[in-house]
Amino acid sequence: MDAKGKGVLAGRAFRRGEYVCEYAGELIELEEAHRREERYRTEATAKGLDEMMCYMYFLRHKSRTYCVDATQTGRVGRLINHSRAKPNLKTKLFVLDDRPHLGFIVKRDIEKGEELLYDYGERDPATLRQMPWLKQ
């Protein structure tokens, strides 16, 4: 996990189908998400960073696109790393009080101490050229 920076290890064993945690953050509209992405990019450039550090998950609900911005939260779900080849979690949309929420569900049994991973779902060729690690 050192090359990835941060990540999440299972504190206990999980069985297929179990709920692990929520990808929690502020639910915002698509336009606001684009404004924030630009702001995060500008802030990263000002700090001399190669990549912006933000935690945003885009989703569709009732024919609209939303974003869960977890950048300012301290919740653990935002730190779960990517694996296109060997994810052990998947996201599931839950609706509570007519608001979408994202939960992580176990795809296959997970042992205590194993890194939690899910497929970020990015398939845009331009993004994959910029971030080749998303192909792994």
CSV table of C-alpha atoms in Angstrom, one decimal:
chain,number,residue,atom,x,y,z
A,1,MET,CA,0.0,0.0,0.0
A,2,ASP,CA,3.0,2.3,0.3
A,3,ALA,CA,3.0,3.3,-3.3
A,4,LYS,CA,-0.7,4.2,-3.0
A,5,GLY,CA,-0.3,6.5,0.0
A,6,LYS,CA,-3.4,5.9,2.0
A,7,GLY,CA,-5.8,2.9,2.0
A,8,VAL,CA,-8.0,0.8,4.2
A,9,LEU,CA,-7.3,-2.6,5.7
A,10,ALA,CA,-10.1,-4.9,6.9
A,11,GLY,CA,-10.2,-4.8,10.7
A,12,ARG,CA,-12.0,-8.1,10.7
A,13,ALA,CA,-13.1,-10.8,8.2
A,14,PHE,CA,-16.0,-10.0,5.9
A,15,ARG,CA,-18.3,-12.4,4.0
A,16,ARG,CA,-19.6,-11.9,0.5
A,17,GLY,CA,-22.7,-9.6,0.5
A,18,GLU,CA,-21.9,-7.8,3.8
A,19,TYR,CA,-22.2,-4.0,4.1
A,20,VAL,CA,-18.8,-2.5,5.0
A,21,CYS,CA,-19.3,1.3,5.1
A,22,GLU,CA,-20.7,4.3,3.3
A,23,TYR,CA,-18.8,6.5,0.9
A,24,ALA,CA,-20.0,9.6,2.9
A,25,GLY,CA,-19.7,13.2,1.9
A,26,GLU,CA,-21.7,16.2,0.7
A,27,LEU,CA,-24.2,15.4,-2.0
A,28,ILE,CA,-23.9,18.1,-4.7
A,29,GLU,CA,-25.2,18.8,-8.2
A,30,LEU,CA,-23.0,18.2,-11.2
A,31,GLU,CA,-22.4,21.9,-11.9
A,32,GLU,CA,-21.1,22.4,-8.3
A,33,ALA,CA,-18.9,19.3,-8.6
A,34,HIS,CA,-17.2,20.8,-11.7
A,35,ARG,CA,-16.6,24.1,-9.9
A,36,ARG,CA,-15.1,22.2,-7.0
A,37,GLU,CA,-12.9,20.1,-9.2
A,38,GLU,CA,-11.5,23.2,-10.8
A,39,ARG,CA,-10.9,24.8,-7.3
A,40,TYR,CA,-9.2,21.6,-6.1
A,41,ARG,CA,-7.0,21.6,-9.2
A,42,THR,CA,-6.1,25.3,-8.7
A,43,GLU,CA,-5.3,24.7,-5.1
A,44,ALA,CA,-3.1,21.7,-6.0
A,45,THR,CA,-1.2,23.7,-8.6
A,46,ALA,CA,-0.6,26.5,-6.1
A,47,LYS,CA,0.9,24.0,-3.7
A,48,GLY,CA,3.1,22.5,-6.4
A,49,LEU,CA,1.4,19.2,-6.5
A,50,ASP,CA,1.2,17.0,-9.6
A,51,GLU,CA,-2.3,15.7,-8.9
A,52,MET,CA,-5.2,17.2,-7.1
A,53,MET,CA,-6.3,15.5,-3.9
A,54,CYS,CA,-10.0,15.3,-3.9
A,55,TYR,CA,-12.4,12.5,-3.2
A,56,MET,CA,-15.5,12.7,-5.5
A,57,TYR,CA,-17.9,10.0,-6.6
A,58,PHE,CA,-20.3,10.7,-9.4
A,59,LEU,CA,-23.6,8.9,-9.6
A,60,ARG,CA,-27.0,8.9,-11.4
A,61,HIS,CA,-30.2,9.1,-9.5
A,62,LYS,CA,-33.7,9.8,-10.9
A,63,SER,CA,-32.2,10.8,-14.3
A,64,ARG,CA,-29.8,13.4,-12.7
A,65,THR,CA,-26.1,13.3,-12.1
A,66,TYR,CA,-24.9,14.0,-8.6
A,67,CYS,CA,-21.5,13.9,-6.9
A,68,VAL,CA,-20.7,12.8,-3.3
A,69,ASP,CA,-17.8,15.1,-2.4
A,70,ALA,CA,-15.9,13.4,0.5
A,71,THR,CA,-12.9,15.7,0.2
A,72,GLN,CA,-13.6,17.6,3.4
A,73,THR,CA,-14.8,14.6,5.5
A,74,GLY,CA,-12.8,12.4,7.7
A,75,ARG,CA,-14.8,9.3,6.8
A,76,VAL,CA,-13.0,6.1,6.0
A,77,GLY,CA,-14.9,5.2,2.9
A,78,ARG,CA,-13.1,7.9,0.9
A,79,LEU,CA,-9.7,6.2,1.5
A,80,ILE,CA,-10.6,2.9,-0.1
A,81,ASN,CA,-8.3,2.3,-3.0
A,82,HIS,CA,-8.9,1.3,-6.6
A,83,SER,CA,-8.4,-2.1,-8.3
A,84,ARG,CA,-9.9,-2.7,-11.7
A,85,ALA,CA,-8.4,-6.3,-11.8
A,86,LYS,CA,-9.1,-7.5,-8.2
A,87,PRO,CA,-11.7,-5.5,-6.4
A,88,ASN,CA,-13.2,-7.1,-3.3
A,89,LEU,CA,-15.9,-4.4,-2.8
A,90,LYS,CA,-18.6,-2.9,-5.1
A,91,THR,CA,-20.6,0.2,-4.6
A,92,LYS,CA,-24.4,0.0,-4.2
A,93,LEU,CA,-26.8,2.9,-4.3
A,94,PHE,CA,-29.1,3.2,-1.3
A,95,VAL,CA,-32.0,5.7,-1.1
A,96,LEU,CA,-32.9,7.1,2.3
A,97,ASP,CA,-35.4,9.9,2.6
A,98,ASP,CA,-35.3,10.3,-1.2
A,99,ARG,CA,-31.5,11.0,-1.1
A,100,PRO,CA,-29.0,8.7,-2.7
A,101,HIS,CA,-26.2,7.2,-0.6
A,102,LEU,CA,-23.4,5.0,-1.6
A,103,GLY,CA,-22.5,1.9,0.3
A,104,PHE,CA,-19.6,-0.6,-0.1
A,105,ILE,CA,-20.7,-4.2,-0.3
A,106,VAL,CA,-18.3,-7.2,-0.2
A,107,LYS,CA,-17.9,-9.0,-3.6
A,108,ARG,CA,-16.0,-12.0,-2.2
A,109,ASP,CA,-14.9,-13.1,1.2
A,110,ILE,CA,-12.2,-10.8,2.7
A,111,GLU,CA,-9.7,-11.8,5.4
A,112,LYS,CA,-8.8,-9.6,8.3
A,113,GLY,CA,-5.8,-7.4,7.3
A,114,GLU,CA,-6.6,-7.5,3.6
A,115,GLU,CA,-6.7,-4.2,1.7
A,116,LEU,CA,-10.2,-3.1,0.8
A,117,LEU,CA,-10.4,-2.3,-3.0
A,118,TYR,CA,-13.1,-1.3,-5.5
A,119,ASP,CA,-13.2,-0.4,-9.2
A,120,TYR,CA,-13.5,3.3,-9.5
A,121,GLY,CA,-15.2,2.7,-12.9
A,122,GLU,CA,-13.2,5.2,-14.9
A,123,ARG,CA,-13.2,4.2,-18.5
A,124,ASP,CA,-12.6,7.6,-20.3
A,125,PRO,CA,-9.5,7.1,-22.6
A,126,ALA,CA,-8.1,10.6,-21.9
A,127,THR,CA,-8.4,10.1,-18.1
A,128,LEU,CA,-6.8,6.7,-18.4
A,129,ARG,CA,-3.8,8.2,-20.3
A,130,GLN,CA,-3.4,10.8,-17.6
A,131,MET,CA,-3.7,8.3,-14.8
A,132,PRO,CA,-2.6,4.9,-16.1
A,133,TRP,CA,-2.8,3.4,-12.6
A,134,LEU,CA,-6.6,3.3,-13.1
A,135,LYS,CA,-6.1,0.5,-15.7
A,136,GLN,CA,-4.8,-1.8,-12.9
